[in-house]
Short mmCIF file of C-alpha atoms and ligand atoms in Angstrom, two decimals:
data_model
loop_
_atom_site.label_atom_id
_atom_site.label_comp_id
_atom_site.label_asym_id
_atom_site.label_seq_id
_atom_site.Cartn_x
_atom_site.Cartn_y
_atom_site.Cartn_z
CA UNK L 253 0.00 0.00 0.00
CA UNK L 254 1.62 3.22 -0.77
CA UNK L 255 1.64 6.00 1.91
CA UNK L 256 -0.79 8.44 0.77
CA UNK L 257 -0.38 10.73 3.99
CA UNK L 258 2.29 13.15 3.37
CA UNK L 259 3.18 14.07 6.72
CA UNK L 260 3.48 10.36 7.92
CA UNK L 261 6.82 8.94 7.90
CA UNK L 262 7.31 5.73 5.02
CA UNK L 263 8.79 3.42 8.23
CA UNK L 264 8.74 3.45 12.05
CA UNK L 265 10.36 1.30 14.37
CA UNK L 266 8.92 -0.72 17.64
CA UNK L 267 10.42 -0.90 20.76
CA UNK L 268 8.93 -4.31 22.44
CA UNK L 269 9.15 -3.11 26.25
CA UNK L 270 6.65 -5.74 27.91
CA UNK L 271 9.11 -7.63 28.86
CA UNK L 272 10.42 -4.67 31.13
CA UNK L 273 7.80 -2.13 31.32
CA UNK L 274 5.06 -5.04 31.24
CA UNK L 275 5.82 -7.42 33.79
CA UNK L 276 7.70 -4.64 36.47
CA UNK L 277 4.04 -4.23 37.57
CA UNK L 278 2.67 -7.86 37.49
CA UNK L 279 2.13 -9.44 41.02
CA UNK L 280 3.38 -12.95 39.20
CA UNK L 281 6.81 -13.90 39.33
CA UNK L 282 7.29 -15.31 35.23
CA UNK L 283 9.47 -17.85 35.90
CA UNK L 284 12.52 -17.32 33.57
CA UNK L 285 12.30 -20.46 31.31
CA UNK L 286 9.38 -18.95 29.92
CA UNK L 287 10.46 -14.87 29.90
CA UNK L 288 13.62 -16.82 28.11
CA UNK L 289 11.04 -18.57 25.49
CA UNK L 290 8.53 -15.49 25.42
CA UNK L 291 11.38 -12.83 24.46
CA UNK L 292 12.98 -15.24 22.05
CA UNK L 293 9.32 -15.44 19.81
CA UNK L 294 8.77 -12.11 20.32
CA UNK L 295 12.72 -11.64 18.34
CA UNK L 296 11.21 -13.32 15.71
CA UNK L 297 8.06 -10.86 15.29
CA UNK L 298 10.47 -7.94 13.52
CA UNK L 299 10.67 -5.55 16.39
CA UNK L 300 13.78 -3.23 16.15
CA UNK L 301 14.16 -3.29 20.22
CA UNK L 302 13.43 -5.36 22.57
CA UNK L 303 13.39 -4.33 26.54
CA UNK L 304 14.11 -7.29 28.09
CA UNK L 305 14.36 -6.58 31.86
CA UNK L 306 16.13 -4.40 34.28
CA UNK L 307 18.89 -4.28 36.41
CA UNK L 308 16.95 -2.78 39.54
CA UNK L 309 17.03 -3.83 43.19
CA UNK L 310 15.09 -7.00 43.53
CA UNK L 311 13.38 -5.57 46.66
CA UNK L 312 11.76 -2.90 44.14
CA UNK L 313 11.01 -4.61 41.56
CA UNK L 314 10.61 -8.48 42.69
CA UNK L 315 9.29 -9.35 39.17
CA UNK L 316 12.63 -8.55 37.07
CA UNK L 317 14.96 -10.33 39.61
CA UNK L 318 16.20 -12.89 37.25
CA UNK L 319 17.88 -10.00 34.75
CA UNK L 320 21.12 -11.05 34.15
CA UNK L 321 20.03 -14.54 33.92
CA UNK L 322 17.43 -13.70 30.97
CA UNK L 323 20.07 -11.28 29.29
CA UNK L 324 22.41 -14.27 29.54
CA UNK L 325 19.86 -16.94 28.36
CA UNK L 326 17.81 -15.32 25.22
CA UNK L 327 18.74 -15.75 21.12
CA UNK L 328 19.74 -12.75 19.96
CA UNK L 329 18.81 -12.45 16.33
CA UNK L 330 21.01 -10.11 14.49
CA UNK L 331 19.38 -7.27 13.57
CA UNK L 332 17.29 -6.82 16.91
CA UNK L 333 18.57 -4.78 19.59
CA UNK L 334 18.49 -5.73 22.81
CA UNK L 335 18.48 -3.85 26.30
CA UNK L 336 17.73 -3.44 29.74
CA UNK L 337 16.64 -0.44 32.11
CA UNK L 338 19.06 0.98 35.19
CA UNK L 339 18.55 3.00 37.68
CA UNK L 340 22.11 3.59 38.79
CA UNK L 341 25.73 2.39 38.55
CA UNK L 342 25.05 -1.12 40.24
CA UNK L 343 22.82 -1.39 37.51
CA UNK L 344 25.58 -0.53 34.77
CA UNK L 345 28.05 -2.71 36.55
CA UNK L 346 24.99 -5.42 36.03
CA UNK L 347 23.96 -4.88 32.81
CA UNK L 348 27.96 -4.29 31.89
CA UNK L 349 28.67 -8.25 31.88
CA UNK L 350 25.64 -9.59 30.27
CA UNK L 351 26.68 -8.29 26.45
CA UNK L 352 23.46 -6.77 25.93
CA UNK L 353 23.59 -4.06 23.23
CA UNK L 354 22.36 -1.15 25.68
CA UNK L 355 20.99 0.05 28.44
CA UNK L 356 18.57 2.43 29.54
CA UNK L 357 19.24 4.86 32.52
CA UNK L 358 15.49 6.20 33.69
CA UNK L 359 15.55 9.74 35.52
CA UNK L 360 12.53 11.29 35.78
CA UNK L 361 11.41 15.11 34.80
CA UNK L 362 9.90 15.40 37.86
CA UNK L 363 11.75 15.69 40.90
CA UNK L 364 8.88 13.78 43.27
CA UNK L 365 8.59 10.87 40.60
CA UNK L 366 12.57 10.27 40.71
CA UNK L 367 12.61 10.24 44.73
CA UNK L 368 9.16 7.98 44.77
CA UNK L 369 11.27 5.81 41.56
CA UNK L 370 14.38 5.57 42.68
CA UNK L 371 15.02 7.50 45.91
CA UNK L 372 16.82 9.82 45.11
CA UNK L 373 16.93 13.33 43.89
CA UNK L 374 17.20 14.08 40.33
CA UNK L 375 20.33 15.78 40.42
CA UNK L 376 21.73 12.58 42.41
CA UNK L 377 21.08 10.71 39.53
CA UNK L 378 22.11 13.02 36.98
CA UNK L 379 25.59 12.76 39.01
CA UNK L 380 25.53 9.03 38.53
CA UNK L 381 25.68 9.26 34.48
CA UNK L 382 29.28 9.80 34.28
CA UNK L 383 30.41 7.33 36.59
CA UNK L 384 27.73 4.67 34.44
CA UNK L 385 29.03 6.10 30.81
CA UNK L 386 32.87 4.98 32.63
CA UNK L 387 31.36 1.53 33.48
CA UNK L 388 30.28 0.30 30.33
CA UNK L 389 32.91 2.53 28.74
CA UNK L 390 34.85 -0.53 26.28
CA UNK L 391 31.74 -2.91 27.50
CA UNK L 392 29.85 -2.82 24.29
CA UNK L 393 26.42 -1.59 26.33
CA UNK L 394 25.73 1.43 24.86
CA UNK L 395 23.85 4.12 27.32
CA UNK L 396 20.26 5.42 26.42
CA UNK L 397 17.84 7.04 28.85
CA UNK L 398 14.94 7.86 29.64
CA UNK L 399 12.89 11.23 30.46
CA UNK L 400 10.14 9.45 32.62
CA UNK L 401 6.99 11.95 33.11
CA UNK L 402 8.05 14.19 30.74
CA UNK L 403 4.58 14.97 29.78
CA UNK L 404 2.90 15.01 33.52
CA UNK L 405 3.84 13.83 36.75
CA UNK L 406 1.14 12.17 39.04
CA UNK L 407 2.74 13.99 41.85
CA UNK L 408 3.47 17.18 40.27
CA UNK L 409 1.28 17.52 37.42
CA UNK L 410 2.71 19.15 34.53
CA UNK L 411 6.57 20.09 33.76
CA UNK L 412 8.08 22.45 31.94
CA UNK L 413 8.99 21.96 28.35
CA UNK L 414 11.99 23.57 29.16
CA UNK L 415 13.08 21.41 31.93
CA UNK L 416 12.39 18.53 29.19
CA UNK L 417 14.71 20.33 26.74
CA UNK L 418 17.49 21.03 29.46
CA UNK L 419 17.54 16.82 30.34
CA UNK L 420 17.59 15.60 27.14
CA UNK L 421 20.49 18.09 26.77
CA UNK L 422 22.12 17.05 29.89
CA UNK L 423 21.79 12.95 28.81
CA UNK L 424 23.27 14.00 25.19
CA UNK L 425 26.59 15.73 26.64
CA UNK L 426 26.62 12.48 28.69
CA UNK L 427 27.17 10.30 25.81
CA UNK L 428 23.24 9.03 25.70
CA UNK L 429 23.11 7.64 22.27
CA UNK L 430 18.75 7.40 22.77
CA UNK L 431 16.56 9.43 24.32
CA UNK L 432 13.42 8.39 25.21
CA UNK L 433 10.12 10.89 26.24
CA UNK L 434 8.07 9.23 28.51
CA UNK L 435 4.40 9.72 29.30
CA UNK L 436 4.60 7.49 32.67
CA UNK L 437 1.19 7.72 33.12
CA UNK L 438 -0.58 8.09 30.20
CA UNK L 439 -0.90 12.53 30.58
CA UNK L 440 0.17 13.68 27.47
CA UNK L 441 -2.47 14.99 24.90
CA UNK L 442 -1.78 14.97 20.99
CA UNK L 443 -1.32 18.47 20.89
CA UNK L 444 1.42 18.64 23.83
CA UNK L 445 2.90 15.80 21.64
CA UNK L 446 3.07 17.05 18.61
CA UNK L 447 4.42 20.44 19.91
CA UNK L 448 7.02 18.73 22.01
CA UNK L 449 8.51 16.16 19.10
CA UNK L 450 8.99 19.04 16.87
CA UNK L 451 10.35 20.94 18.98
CA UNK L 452 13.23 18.73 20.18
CA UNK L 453 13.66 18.00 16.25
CA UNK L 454 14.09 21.78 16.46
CA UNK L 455 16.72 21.78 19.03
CA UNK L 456 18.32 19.00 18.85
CA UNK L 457 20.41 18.60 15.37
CA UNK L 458 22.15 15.19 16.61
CA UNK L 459 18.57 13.46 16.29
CA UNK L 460 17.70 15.03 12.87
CA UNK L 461 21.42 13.46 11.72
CA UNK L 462 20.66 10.16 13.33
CA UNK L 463 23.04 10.91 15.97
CA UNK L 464 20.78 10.24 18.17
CA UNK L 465 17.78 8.14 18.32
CA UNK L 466 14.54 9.45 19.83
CA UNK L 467 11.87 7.24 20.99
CA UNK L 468 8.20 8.09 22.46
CA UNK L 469 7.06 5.99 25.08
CA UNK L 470 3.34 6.33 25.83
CA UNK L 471 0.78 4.71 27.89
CA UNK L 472 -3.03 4.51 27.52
CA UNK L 473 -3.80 5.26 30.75
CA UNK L 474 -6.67 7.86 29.47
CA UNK L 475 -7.46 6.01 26.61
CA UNK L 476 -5.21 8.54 24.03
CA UNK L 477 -2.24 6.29 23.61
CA UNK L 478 -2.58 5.55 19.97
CA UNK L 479 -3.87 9.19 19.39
CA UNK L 480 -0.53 10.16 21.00
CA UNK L 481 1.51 8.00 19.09
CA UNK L 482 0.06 9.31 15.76
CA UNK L 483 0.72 12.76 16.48
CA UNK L 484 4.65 12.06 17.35
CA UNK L 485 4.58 10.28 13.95
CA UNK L 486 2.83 13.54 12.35
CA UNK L 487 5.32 15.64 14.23
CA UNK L 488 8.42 13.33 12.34
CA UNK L 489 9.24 10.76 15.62
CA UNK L 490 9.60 7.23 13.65
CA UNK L 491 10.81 5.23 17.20
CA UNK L 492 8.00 4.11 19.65
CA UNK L 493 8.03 1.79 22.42
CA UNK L 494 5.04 -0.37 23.05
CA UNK L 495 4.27 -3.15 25.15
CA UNK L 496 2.49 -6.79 24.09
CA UNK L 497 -0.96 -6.81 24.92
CA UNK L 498 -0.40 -3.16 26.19
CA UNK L 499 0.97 -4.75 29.75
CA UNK L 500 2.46 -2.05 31.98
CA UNK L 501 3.20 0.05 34.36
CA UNK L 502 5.34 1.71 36.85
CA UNK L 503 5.07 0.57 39.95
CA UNK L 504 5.56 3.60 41.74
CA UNK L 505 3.74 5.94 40.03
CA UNK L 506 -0.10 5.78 41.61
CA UNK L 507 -2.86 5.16 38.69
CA UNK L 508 -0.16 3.52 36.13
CA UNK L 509 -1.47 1.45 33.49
CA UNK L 510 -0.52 -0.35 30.57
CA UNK L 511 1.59 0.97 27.86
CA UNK L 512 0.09 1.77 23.85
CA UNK L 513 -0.50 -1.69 22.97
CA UNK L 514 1.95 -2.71 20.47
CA UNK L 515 0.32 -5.16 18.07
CA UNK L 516 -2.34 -2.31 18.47
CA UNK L 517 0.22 0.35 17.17
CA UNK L 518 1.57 -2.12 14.17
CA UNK L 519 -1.60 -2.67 12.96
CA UNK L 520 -2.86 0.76 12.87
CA UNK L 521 0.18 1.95 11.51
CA UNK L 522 0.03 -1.13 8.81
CA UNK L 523 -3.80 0.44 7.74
CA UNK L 524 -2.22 3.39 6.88
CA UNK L 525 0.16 2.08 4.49
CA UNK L 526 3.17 2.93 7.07
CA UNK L 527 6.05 0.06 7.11
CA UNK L 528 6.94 -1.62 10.91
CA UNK L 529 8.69 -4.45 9.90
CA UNK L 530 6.54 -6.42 11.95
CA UNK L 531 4.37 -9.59 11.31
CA UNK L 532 1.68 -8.73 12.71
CA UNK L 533 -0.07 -11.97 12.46
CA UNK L 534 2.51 -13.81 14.45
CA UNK L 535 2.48 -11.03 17.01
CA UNK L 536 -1.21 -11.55 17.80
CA UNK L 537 -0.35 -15.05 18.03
CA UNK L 538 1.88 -14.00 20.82
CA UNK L 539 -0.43 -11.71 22.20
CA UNK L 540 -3.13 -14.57 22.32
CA UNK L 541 -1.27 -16.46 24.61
CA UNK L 542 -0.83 -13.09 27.62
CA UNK L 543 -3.68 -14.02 29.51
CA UNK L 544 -1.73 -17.54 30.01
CA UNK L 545 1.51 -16.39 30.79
CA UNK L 546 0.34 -13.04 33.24
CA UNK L 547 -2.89 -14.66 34.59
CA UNK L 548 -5.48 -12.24 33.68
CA UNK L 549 -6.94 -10.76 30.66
CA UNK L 550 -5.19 -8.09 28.88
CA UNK L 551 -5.98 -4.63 27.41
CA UNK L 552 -4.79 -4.83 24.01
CA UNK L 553 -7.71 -4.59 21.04
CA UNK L 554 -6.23 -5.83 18.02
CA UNK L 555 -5.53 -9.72 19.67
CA UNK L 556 -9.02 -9.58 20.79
CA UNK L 557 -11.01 -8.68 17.42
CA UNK L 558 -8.79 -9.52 14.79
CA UNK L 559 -6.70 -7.82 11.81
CA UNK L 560 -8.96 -5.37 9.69
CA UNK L 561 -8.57 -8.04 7.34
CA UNK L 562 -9.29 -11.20 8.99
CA UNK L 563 -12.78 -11.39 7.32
CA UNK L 564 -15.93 -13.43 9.07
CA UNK L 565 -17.65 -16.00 7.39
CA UNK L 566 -20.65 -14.82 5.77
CA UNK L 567 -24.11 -15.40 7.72
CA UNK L 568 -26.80 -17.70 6.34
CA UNK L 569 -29.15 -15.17 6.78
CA UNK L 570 -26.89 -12.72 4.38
CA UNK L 571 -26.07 -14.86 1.58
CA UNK L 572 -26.98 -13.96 -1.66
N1 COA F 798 20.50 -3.86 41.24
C1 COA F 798 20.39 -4.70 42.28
N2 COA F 798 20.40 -4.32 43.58
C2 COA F 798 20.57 -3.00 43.80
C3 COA F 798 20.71 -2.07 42.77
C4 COA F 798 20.66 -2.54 41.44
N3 COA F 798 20.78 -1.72 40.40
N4 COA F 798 20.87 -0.85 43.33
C5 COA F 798 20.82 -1.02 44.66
N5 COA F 798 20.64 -2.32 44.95
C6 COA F 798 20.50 -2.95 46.25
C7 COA F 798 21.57 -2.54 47.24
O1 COA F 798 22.69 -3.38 47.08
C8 COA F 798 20.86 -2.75 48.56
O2 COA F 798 20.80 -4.12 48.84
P1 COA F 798 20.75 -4.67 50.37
O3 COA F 798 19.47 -4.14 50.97
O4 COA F 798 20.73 -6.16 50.19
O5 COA F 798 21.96 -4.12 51.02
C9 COA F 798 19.44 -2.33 48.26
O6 COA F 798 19.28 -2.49 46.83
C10 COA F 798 19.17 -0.89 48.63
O7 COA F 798 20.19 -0.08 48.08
P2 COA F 798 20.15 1.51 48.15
O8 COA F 798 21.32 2.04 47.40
O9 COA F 798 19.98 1.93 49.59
O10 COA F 798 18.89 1.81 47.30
P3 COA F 798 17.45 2.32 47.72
O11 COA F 798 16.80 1.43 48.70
O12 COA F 798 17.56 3.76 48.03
O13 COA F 798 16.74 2.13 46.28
C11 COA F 798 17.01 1.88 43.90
C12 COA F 798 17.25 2.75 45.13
C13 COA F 798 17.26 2.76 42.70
C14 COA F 798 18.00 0.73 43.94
C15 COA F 798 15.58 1.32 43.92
O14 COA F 798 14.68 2.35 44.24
C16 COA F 798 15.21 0.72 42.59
O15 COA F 798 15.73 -0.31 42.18
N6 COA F 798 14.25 1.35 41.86
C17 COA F 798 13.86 0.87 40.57
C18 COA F 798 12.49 1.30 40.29
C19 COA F 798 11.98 0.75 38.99
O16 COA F 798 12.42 -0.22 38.44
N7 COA F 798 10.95 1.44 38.49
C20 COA F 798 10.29 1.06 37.30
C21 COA F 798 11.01 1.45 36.07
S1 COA F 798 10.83 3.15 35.69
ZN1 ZN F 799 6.47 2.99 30.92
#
């Protein structure tokens, strides 16, 4: 199908983060055999990235204990990237060993998010990035990060575009080679969105060279996440993280939900003639099998009612 939307970019690129993102917030432990065998089907769906844990104290998040274990365990299939989300240096010094191609340090816009996160101040953790970049310095890892709550904090409400600007800034000088904007709990409106991409497309020259990567991270948690996504893609963002069966959550943000559903982003962006890369029929296929693996139902739309083009079989009643 040809892309008949001008302002749409021809090809976007999915971040699979329930692995991370999804399962931080599920009250089941997945036991790692079948993380090990869920990640390694969801390599073969045609996601760019796939979030496949984090290195986090086990005491936080009891549901990603098993990390380096996973990291250590999966296929990697060449052309997929693969990472994990930090918090802080024991976290590079983690992730550092386990070959993974990078990892994602999260510090939050919001200075009441990062304490209720991570506990610790923002500018604590902003300290922390050079002593990371020097740990997996030679390691292979390279260092991303993440601007959680960058459009609304639950605590806080909203935060200055500004303050957005100056972080991403600050993670860029650090030698971030991604920088993620994350709508933690589903805040951001398509407007804000829209505004904000172009904006840091503006500023930011490394990510209109390819320098950098940007990626939006959104969650549904008001029921915009897809309306969110197409706006970034309007505003000329082609990176997006999603999660499986839109799973997710941080646990430490009050009200979290799951993130923009991702076989729910594919196929909308498929409709509109915009290339993923991803099979979408063997992602549903994944996504089928959630409610097994997490013990409840899931959000997602797409697994639920089928492709636009998975047809019905024509009623008695209605045959000619
Ligand atoms: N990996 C594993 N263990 C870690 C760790 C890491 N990256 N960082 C700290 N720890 C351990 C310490 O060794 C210590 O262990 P002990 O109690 O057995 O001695 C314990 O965690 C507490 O360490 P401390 O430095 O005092 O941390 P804290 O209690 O102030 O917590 C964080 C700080 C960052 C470790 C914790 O809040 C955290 O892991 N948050 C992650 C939140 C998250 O994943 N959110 C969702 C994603 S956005
Ligand atoms: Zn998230």
């Amino acid at each position: 199908m040809s892309n008949a939307v001008s302002d749409l970019p021809q090809r976007v690129f999915l971040h699979e983060v329930a692995p991370r993102d999804g399962l931080q917030i599920e009250p089941v432990f997945v036991p790692t055999d079948a993380k090990v065998a869920w990640i390694d089907r969801l390599s073969e769906t045609g996601v760019a990235k796939i979030e496949i844990g984090s290195f986090v104290s086990p005491k936080a998040v009891p549901a990603l204990a098993d990390g380096e274990e996973v990291a250590r365990r999966i296929r990697r299939r060449p052309g997929v990237r693969y990472a994990a989300l930090i918090p802080n240096v024991r976290g590079a010094e983690r992730a550092a060993g386990t070959g993974l191609d990078e990892v994602n340090v999260v510090v939050s816009a919001s200075e009441t998010h990062n304490r209720a996160n991570l506990r610790m101040a923002r500018a604590d953790s902003f300290r922390q990035l050079a002593e990371i970049a020097r740990v997996l310095e030679g390691s292979g890892v390279a260092l991303t990060s993440s601007v959680a709550t960058a459009f609304g904090c639950p605590f806080e409400g909203p935060q200055e575009r500004a303050k957005i600007f100056d972080q991403a800034a600050l993670l860029i000088d650090a030698g971030c080679v991604g920088v993620t904007l994350a709508d933690t709990t589903g805040m951001a409106n398509p407007r804000q969105v829209a505004e904000t991409v172009a904006a840091v497309l503006r500023a930011r020259p490394e990510i209109a060279r390819g320098s950098v990567q940007l990626t939006l991270h959104f969650h549904n948690t008001r029921g915009v996440g897809l309306a969110n996504v197409l706006a970034a893609a309007q505003a000329g963002a082609t990176r997006f993280d999603a999660a499986l069966g839109g799973l997710g959550g941080c646990p430490f943000a009050p009200g979290a939900t799951g993130n923009v559903c991702t076989e729910d982003v594919v196929s909308m962006f498929a409709e509109m003639g915009v290339e993923t890369g991803v099979d979408l029929g063997r992602l549903i296929a994944i996504a089928r099998e959630l409610p097994d693996l997490v013990g409840h139902e899931v959000p997602g739309q797409v697994a639920k009612a089928g492709r636009p083009c998975d047809l019905h079989p024509v009623p008695t009643a209605a045959a000619a």
